[in-house]
Short mmCIF file of C-alpha atoms and ligand atoms in Angstrom, two decimals:
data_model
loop_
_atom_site.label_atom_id
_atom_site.label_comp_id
_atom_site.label_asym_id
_atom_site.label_seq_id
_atom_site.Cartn_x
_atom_site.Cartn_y
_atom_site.Cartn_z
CA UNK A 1 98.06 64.84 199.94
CA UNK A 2 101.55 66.15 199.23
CA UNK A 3 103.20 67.07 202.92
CA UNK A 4 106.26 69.60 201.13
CA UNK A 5 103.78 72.03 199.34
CA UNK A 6 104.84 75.69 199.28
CA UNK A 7 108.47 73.92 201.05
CA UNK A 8 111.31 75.60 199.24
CA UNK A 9 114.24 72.67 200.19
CA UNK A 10 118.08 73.66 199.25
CA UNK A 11 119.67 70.13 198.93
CA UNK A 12 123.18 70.17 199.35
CA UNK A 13 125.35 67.59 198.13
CA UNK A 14 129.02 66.70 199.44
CA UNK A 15 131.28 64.82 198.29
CA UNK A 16 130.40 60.59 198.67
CA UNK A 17 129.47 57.80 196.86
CA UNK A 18 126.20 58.18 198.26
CA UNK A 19 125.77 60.99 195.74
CA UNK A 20 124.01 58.69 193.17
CA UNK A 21 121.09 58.34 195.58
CA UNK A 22 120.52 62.73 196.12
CA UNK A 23 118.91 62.41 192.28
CA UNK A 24 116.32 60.20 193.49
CA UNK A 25 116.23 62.02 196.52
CA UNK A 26 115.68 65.44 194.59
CA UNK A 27 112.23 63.58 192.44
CA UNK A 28 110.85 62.48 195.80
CA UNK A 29 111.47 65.51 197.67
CA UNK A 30 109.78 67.35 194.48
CA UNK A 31 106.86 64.75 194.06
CA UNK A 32 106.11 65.92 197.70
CA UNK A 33 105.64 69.60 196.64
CA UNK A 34 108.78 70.85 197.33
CA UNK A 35 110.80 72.84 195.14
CA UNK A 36 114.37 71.71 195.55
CA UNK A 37 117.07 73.93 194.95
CA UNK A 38 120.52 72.35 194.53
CA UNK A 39 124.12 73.37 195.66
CA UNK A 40 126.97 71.09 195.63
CA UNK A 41 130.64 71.01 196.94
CA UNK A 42 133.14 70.20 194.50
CA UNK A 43 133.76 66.89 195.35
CA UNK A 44 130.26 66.58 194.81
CA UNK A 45 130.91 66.83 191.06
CA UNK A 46 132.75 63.99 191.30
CA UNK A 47 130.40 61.64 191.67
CA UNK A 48 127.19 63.04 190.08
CA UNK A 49 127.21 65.97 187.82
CA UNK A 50 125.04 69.07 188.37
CA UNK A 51 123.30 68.58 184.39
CA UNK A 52 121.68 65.39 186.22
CA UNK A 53 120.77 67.42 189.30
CA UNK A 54 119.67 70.41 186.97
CA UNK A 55 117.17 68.73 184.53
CA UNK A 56 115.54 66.87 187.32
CA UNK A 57 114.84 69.91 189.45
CA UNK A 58 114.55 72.32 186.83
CA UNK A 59 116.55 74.87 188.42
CA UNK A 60 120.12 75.25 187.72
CA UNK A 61 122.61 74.16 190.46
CA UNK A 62 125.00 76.21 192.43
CA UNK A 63 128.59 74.89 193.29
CA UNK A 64 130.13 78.11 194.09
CA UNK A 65 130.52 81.13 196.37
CA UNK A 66 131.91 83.17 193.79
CA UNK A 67 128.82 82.39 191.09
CA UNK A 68 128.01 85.24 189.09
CA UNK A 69 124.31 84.86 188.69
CA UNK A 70 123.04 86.74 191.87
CA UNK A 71 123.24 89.82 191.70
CA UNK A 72 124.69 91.31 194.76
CA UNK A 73 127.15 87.94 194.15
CA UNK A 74 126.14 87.06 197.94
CA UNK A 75 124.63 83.30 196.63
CA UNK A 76 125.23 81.92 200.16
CA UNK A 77 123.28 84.46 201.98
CA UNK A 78 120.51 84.76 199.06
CA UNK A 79 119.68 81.09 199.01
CA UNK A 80 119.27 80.57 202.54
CA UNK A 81 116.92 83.78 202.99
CA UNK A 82 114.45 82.03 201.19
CA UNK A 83 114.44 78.44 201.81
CA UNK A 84 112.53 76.71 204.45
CA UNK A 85 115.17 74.23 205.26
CA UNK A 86 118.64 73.07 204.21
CA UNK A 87 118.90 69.22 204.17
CA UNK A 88 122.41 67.96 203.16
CA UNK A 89 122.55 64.16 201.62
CA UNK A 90 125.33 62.56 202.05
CA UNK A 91 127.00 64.52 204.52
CA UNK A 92 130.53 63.19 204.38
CA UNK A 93 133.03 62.89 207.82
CA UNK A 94 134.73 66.04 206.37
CA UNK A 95 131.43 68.34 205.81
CA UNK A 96 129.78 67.78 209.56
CA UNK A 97 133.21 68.75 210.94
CA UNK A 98 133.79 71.54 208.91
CA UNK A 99 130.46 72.54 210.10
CA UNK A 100 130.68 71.79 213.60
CA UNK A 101 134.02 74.46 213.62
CA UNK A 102 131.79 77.18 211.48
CA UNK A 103 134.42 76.67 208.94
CA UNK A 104 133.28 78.08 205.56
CA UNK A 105 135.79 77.49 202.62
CA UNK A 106 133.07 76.94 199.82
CA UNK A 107 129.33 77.36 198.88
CA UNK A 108 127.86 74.66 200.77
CA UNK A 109 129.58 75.40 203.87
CA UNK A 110 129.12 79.30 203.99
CA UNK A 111 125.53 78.78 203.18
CA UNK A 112 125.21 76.39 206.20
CA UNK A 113 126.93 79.27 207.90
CA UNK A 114 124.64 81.81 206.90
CA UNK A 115 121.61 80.15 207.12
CA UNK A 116 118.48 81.29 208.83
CA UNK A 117 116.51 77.99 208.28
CA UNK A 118 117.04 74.55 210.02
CA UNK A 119 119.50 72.32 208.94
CA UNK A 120 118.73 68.42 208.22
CA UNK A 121 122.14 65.99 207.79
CA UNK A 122 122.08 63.00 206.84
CA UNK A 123 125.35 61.43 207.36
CA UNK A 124 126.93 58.63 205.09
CA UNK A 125 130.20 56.96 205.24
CA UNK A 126 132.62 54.60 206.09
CA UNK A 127 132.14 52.77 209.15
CA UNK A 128 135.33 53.46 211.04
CA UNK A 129 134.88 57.56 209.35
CA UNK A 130 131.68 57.57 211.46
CA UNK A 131 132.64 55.60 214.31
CA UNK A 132 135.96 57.60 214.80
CA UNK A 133 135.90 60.05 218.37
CA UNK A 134 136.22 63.08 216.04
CA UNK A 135 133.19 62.65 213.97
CA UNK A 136 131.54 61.64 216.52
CA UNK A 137 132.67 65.50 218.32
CA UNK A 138 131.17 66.76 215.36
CA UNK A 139 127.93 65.22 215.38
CA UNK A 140 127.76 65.75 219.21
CA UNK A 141 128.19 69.42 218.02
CA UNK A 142 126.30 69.74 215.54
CA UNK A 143 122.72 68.19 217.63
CA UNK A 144 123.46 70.82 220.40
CA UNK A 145 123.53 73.49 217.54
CA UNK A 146 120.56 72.86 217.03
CA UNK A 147 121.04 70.60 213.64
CA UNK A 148 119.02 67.76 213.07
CA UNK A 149 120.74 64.11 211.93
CA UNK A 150 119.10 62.04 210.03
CA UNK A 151 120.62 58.46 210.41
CA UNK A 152 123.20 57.21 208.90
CA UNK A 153 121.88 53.52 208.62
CA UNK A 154 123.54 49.92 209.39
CA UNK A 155 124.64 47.77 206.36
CA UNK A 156 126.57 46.86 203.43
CA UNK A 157 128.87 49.68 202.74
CA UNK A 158 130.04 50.45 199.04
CA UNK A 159 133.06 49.84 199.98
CA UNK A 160 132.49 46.46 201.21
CA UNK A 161 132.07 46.83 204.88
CA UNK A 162 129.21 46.29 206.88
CA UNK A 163 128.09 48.76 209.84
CA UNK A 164 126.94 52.18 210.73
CA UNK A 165 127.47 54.77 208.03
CA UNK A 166 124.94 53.49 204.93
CA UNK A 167 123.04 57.22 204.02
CA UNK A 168 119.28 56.59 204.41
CA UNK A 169 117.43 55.47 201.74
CA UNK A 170 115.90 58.19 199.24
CA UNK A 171 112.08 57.63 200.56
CA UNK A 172 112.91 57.35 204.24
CA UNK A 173 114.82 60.38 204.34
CA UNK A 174 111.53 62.26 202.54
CA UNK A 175 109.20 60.65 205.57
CA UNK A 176 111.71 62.06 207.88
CA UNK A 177 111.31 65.68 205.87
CA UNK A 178 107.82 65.69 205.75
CA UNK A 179 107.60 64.55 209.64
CA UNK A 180 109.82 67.36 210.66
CA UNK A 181 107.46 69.94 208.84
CA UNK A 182 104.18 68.56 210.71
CA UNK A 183 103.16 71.65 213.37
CA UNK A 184 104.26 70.04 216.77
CA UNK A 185 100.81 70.07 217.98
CA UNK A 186 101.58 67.54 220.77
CA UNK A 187 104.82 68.80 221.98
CA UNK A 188 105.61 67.11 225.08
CA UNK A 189 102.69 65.18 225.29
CA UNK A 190 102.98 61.25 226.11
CA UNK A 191 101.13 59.20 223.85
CA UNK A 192 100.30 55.22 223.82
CA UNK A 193 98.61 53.85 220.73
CA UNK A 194 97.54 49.75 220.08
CA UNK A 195 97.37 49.01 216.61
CA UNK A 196 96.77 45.48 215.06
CA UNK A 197 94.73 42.34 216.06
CA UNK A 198 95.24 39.87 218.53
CA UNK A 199 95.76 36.17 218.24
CA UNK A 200 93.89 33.64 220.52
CA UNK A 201 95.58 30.89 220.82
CA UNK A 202 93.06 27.40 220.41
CA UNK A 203 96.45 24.94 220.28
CA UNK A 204 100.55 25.82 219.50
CA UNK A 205 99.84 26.08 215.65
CA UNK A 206 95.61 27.32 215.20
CA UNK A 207 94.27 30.28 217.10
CA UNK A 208 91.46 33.13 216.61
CA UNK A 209 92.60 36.48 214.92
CA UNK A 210 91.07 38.87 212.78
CA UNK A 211 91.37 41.08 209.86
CA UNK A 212 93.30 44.06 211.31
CA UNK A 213 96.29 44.96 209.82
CA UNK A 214 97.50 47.30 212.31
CA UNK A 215 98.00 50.65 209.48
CA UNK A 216 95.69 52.42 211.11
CA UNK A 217 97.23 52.25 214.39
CA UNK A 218 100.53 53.04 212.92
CA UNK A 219 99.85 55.76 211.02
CA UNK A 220 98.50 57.24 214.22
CA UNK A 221 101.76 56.70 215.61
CA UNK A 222 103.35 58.18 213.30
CA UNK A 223 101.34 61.45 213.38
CA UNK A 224 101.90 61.87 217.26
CA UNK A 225 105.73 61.51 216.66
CA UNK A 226 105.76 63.92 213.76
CA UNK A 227 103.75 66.12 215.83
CA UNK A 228 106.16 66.13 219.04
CA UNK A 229 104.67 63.48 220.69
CA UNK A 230 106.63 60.67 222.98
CA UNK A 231 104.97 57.51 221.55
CA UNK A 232 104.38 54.02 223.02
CA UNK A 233 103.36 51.54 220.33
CA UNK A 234 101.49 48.34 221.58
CA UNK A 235 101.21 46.11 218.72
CA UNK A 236 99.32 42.96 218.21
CA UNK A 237 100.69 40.68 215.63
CA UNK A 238 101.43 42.55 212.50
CA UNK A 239 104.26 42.74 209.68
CA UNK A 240 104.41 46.40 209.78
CA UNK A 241 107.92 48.02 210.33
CA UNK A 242 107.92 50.96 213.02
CA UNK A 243 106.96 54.21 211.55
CA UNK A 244 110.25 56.60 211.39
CA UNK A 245 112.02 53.42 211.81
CA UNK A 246 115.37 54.92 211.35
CA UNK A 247 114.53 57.56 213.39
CA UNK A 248 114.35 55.60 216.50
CA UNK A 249 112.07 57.13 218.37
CA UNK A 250 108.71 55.32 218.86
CA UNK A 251 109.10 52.52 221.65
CA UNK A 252 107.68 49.87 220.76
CA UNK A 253 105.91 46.73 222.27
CA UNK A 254 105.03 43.56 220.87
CA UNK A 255 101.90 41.43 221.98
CA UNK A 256 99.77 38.59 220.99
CA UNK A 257 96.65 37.98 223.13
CA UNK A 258 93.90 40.47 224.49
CA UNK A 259 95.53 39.85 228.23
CA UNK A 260 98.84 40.74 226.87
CA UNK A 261 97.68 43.64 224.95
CA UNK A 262 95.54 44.49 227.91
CA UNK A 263 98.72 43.81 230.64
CA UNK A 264 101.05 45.68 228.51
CA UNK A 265 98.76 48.87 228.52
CA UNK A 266 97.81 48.71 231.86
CA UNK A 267 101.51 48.93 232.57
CA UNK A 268 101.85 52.40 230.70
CA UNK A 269 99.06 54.20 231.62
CA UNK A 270 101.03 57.31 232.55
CA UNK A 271 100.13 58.95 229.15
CA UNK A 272 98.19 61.94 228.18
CA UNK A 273 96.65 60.62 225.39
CA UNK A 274 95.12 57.15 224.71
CA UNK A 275 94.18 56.00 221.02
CA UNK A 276 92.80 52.29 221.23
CA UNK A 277 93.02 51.06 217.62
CA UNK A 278 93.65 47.71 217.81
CA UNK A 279 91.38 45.46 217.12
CA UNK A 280 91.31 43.40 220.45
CA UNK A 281 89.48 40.27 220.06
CA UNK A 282 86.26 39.91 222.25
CA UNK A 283 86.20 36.82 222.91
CA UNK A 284 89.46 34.46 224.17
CA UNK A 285 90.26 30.56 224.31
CA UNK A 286 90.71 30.16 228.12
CA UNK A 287 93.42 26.88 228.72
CA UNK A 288 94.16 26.95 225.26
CA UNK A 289 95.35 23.25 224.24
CA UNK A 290 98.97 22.39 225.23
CA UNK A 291 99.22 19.46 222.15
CA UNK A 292 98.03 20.25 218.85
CA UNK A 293 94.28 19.15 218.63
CA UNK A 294 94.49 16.05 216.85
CA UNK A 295 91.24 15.62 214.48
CA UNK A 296 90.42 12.47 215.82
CA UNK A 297 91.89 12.91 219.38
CA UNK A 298 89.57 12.26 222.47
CA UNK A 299 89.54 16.04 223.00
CA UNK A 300 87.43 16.26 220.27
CA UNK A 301 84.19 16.10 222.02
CA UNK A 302 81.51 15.53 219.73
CA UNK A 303 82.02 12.41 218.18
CA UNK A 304 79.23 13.21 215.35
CA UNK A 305 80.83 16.12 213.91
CA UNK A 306 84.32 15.50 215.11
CA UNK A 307 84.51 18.96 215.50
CA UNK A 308 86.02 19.97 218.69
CA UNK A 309 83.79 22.69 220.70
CA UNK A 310 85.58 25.35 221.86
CA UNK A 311 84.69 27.75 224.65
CA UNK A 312 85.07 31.18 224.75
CA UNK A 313 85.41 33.50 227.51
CA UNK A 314 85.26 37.17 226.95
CA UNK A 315 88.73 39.37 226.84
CA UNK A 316 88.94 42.34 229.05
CA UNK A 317 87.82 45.62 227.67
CA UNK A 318 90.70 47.18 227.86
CA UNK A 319 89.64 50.93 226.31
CA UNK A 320 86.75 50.59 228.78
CA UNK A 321 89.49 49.80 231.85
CA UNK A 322 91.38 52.94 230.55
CA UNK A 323 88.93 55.42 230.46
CA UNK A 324 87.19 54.04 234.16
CA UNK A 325 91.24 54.77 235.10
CA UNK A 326 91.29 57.86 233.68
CA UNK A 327 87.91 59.13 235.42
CA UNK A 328 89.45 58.45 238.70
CA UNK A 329 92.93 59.97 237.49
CA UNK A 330 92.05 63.67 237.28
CA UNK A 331 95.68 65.06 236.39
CA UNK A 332 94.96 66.23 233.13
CA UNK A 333 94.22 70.09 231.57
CA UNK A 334 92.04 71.69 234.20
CA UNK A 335 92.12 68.80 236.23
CA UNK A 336 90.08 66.27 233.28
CA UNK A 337 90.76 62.82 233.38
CA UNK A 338 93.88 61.54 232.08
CA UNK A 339 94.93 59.89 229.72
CA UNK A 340 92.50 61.38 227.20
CA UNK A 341 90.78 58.18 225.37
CA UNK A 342 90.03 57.91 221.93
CA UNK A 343 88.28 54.74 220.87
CA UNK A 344 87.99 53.17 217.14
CA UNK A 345 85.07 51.86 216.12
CA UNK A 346 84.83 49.23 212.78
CA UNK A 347 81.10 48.76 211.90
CA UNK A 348 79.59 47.44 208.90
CA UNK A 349 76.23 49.03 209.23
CA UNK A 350 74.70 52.10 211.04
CA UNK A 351 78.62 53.65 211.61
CA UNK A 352 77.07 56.50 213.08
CA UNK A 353 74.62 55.20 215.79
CA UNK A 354 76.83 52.62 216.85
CA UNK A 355 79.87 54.51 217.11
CA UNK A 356 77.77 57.06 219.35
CA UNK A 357 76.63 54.12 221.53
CA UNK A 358 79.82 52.99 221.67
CA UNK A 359 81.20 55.94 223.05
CA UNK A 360 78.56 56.16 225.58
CA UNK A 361 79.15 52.40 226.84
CA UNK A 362 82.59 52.98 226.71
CA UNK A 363 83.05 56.34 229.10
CA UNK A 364 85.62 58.26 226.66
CA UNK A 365 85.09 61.32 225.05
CA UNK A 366 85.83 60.38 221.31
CA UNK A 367 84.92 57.63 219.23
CA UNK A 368 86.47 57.32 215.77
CA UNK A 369 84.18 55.39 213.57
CA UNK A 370 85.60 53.39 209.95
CA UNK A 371 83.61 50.94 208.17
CA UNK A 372 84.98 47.64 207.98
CA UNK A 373 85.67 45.48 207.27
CA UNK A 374 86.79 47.23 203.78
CA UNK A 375 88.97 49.50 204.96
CA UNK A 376 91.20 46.63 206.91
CA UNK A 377 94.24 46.21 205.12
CA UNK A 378 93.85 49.26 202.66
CA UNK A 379 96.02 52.19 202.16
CA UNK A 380 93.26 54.46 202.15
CA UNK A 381 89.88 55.05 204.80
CA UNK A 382 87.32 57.49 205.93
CA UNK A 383 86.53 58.62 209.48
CA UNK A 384 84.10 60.17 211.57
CA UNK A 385 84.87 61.90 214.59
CA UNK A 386 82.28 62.00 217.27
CA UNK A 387 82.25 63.39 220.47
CA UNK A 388 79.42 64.71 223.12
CA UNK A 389 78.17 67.83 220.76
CA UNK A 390 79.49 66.91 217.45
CA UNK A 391 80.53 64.85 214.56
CA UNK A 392 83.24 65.30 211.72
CA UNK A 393 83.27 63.39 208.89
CA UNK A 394 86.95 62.83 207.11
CA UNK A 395 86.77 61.88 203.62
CA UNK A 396 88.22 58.86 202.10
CA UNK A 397 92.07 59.72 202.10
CA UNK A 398 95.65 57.98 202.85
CA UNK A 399 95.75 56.50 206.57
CA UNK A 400 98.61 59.00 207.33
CA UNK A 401 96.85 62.01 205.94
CA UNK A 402 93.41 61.11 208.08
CA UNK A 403 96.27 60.31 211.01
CA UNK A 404 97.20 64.09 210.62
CA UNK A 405 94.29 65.22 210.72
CA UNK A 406 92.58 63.11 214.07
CA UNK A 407 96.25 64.30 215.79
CA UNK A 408 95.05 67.83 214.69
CA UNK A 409 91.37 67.51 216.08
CA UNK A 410 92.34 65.82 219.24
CA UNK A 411 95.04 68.01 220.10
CA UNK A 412 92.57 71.14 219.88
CA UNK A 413 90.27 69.65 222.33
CA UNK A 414 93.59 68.92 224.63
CA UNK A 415 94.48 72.60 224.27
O1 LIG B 1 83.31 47.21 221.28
P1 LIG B 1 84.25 47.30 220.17
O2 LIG B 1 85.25 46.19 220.16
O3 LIG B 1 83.66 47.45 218.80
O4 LIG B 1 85.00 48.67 220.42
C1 LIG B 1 86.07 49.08 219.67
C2 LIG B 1 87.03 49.87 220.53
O5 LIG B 1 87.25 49.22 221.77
C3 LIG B 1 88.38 50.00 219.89
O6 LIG B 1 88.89 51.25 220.29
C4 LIG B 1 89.16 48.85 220.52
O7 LIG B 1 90.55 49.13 220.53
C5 LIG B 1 88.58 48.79 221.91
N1 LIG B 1 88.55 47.46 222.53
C6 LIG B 1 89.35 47.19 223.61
N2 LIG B 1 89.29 45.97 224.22
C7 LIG B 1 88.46 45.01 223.78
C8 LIG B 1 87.64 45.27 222.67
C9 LIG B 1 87.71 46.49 222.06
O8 LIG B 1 90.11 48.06 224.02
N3 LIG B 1 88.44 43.85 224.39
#
């Protein structure tokens, strides 16, 4: 589901090379919902012309204060009154410290000025422009205003440097756009999340893993840091980059086995909120094999099949540990145990009465139950919510958007 519905955006342009990228930004922005609303400094013009800007958003662009087409001829206080946000890519070295002064000398600026809305930058430059003491001032400024930065990335630079300065790329700064718009439902609320499988080792190259590809998981984390949350990742082997990577702000912790997964966890228990996605393996290879497992080594045991046998010993619960912690950890709302744990369950049959046992066995109060294995590795799933009195069914939908909407059940029941 678009997250920028009803979202009236002004994007303001200033003047670098970056420029090129604000059309792309404009049709992403505007395939989200929103309705994007241009205005661009004059150096602006330089490097991409308002036409472009025009015909993609279908509203014609404003570059100046003294434009004749409002009619009171007050364009910088008439935009702002009705937008829900100004975001400003590429904010050049000049623009953030014009605005960190309150200096006004055109359009963009006196609308910043004006403005009643909050104010998104996303910085891009040079490397020694953004490293320099003064820009930095301005940033420094400009965050304690109340602004939000978005970025600037590290990387090749146009012109031919490499460092801090790159603008974001078009799509990450329209996750970082939609994020900021999420209600902050769990404001100040400490959140751990394990996402992905685990890998047993049997010898240094074979081992025991399973289908999990840790989006789930992920796009639970994401949803607790778009809705205020501070979020500890623990991820079992997975290729997935960090949701809101260039945002910086989930900490994250890799892992391989159930015992590290379970360690690592055990270690960060003081959280409010517990969501056990991964997909911890049950069973582990205790003294896994030092040497690879030669096919016809001695330690093969059976001679007839020359198949080794391998024994299995079972991996520590570790959702089951958590919630017997959080029983005897009564520091939560009204004194109820803390961390609140919320358990995934992948079934293949009877999703329902299984996920209900499950959340019995387990101690916790809500079980999230997905059939797998289809939904491992796909964009999309469907859940069902169950706790002591009732059950909510999510229909099939993006991971994110059903990520939204769990944060959104679970932080009523914290309320
Ligand atoms: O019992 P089952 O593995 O199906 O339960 C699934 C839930 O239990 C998931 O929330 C999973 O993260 C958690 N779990 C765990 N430790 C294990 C096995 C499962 O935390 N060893």
């Amino acid at each position: 589901m678009p997250s920028l519905i009803n979202k009236k955006i002004i994007l303001g342009i200033s003047g670098g090379i970056a420029a090129y990228k604000s059309a792309e930004l404009a049709r992403l922005l505007m395939q989200e919902g929103a309705t994007v609303q241009v205005v661009m400094s004059a150096a602006a013009q330089q490097f991409i012309t308002p036409v472009t800007m025009q015909a993609l958003t279908g509203l014609p662009v404003f570059t100046s204060q003294w434009d004749a087409r409002i009619d009171n001829n007050m364009a910088h206080i008439e935009l702002s009154r009705t937008a829900d946000a100004i975001l400003v890519a590429p904010a050049t070295a000049d623009l953030l410290a014009k605005l960190s002064l309150g200096l006004a000398d055109d359009l963009l600026t006196t609308l910043c000025l004006a403005r009643n809305c909050p104010l998104l930058l996303v910085p891009a430059m040079n490397l020694q422009m953004w490293e320099h003491q003064a820009t930095q001032r301005s940033v420094q400024r400009l965050v304690e205003d109340g602004s939000t930065m978005l970025g600037p990335a590290s990387g090749i630079q146009a012109c031919g440097e490499t460092g801090a300065g790159r603008m974001l790329e078009p799509a990450e700064i329209v996750e970082h756009v939609c994020a900021f718009f999420q209600p902050k439902l769990l404001q100040g609320k400490r959140v751990l999340v394990t996402a992905g499988p685990t890998f047993e080792a049997i010898d240094p190259v074979r081992g025991m893993t399973n289908r999990s590809s840790g989006k789930m998981g992920f796009a639970i984390a994401q949803a607790a840091l778009e809705a205020g949350a501070q979020v500890h990742l623990i991820a079992g082997p997975c290729a997935l980059p960090t949701p809101l990577e260039s945002g910086g702000q989930i900490y994250r912790t890799n892992v391989t086995s159930g015992q590290e997964m379970y360690a690592a966890v055990m270690q960060s228990l003081d959280c409010d909120l517990f969501f056990s996605v991964a997909a911890v393996a049950d069973w582990t290879i205790p003294n896994p094999a030092k040497e690879k497992i030669k096919r016809h080594s001695a330690t093969v045991a059976s001679k007839k099949s020359s198949a080794p046998q391998i024994h299995f010993a079972a991996n520590p619960d570790i959702l089951q540990s958590v919630a017997q912690f959080a029983k005897a950890n009564k520091t939560g709302p009204n004194k109820s145990p803390r961390p609140y744990c919320v358990g995934f369950a992948a079934e293949t049959s009877n999703l329902e009465q299984h996920a209900s046992e499950k959340r019995q066995r387990k101690g916790i109060p809500l079980m999230v139950g997905n059939i797998g294995p289809d939904t491992f590795g796909d964009d999309l799933n469907q859940l069902l919510i169950i706790d002591e009195n009732s059950k909510q069914h999510l229909p099939r939908a993006p991971k994110l958007t059903l990520a939204r909407l769990l944060i959104k059940a679970v932080a009523k029941k914290l309320a």
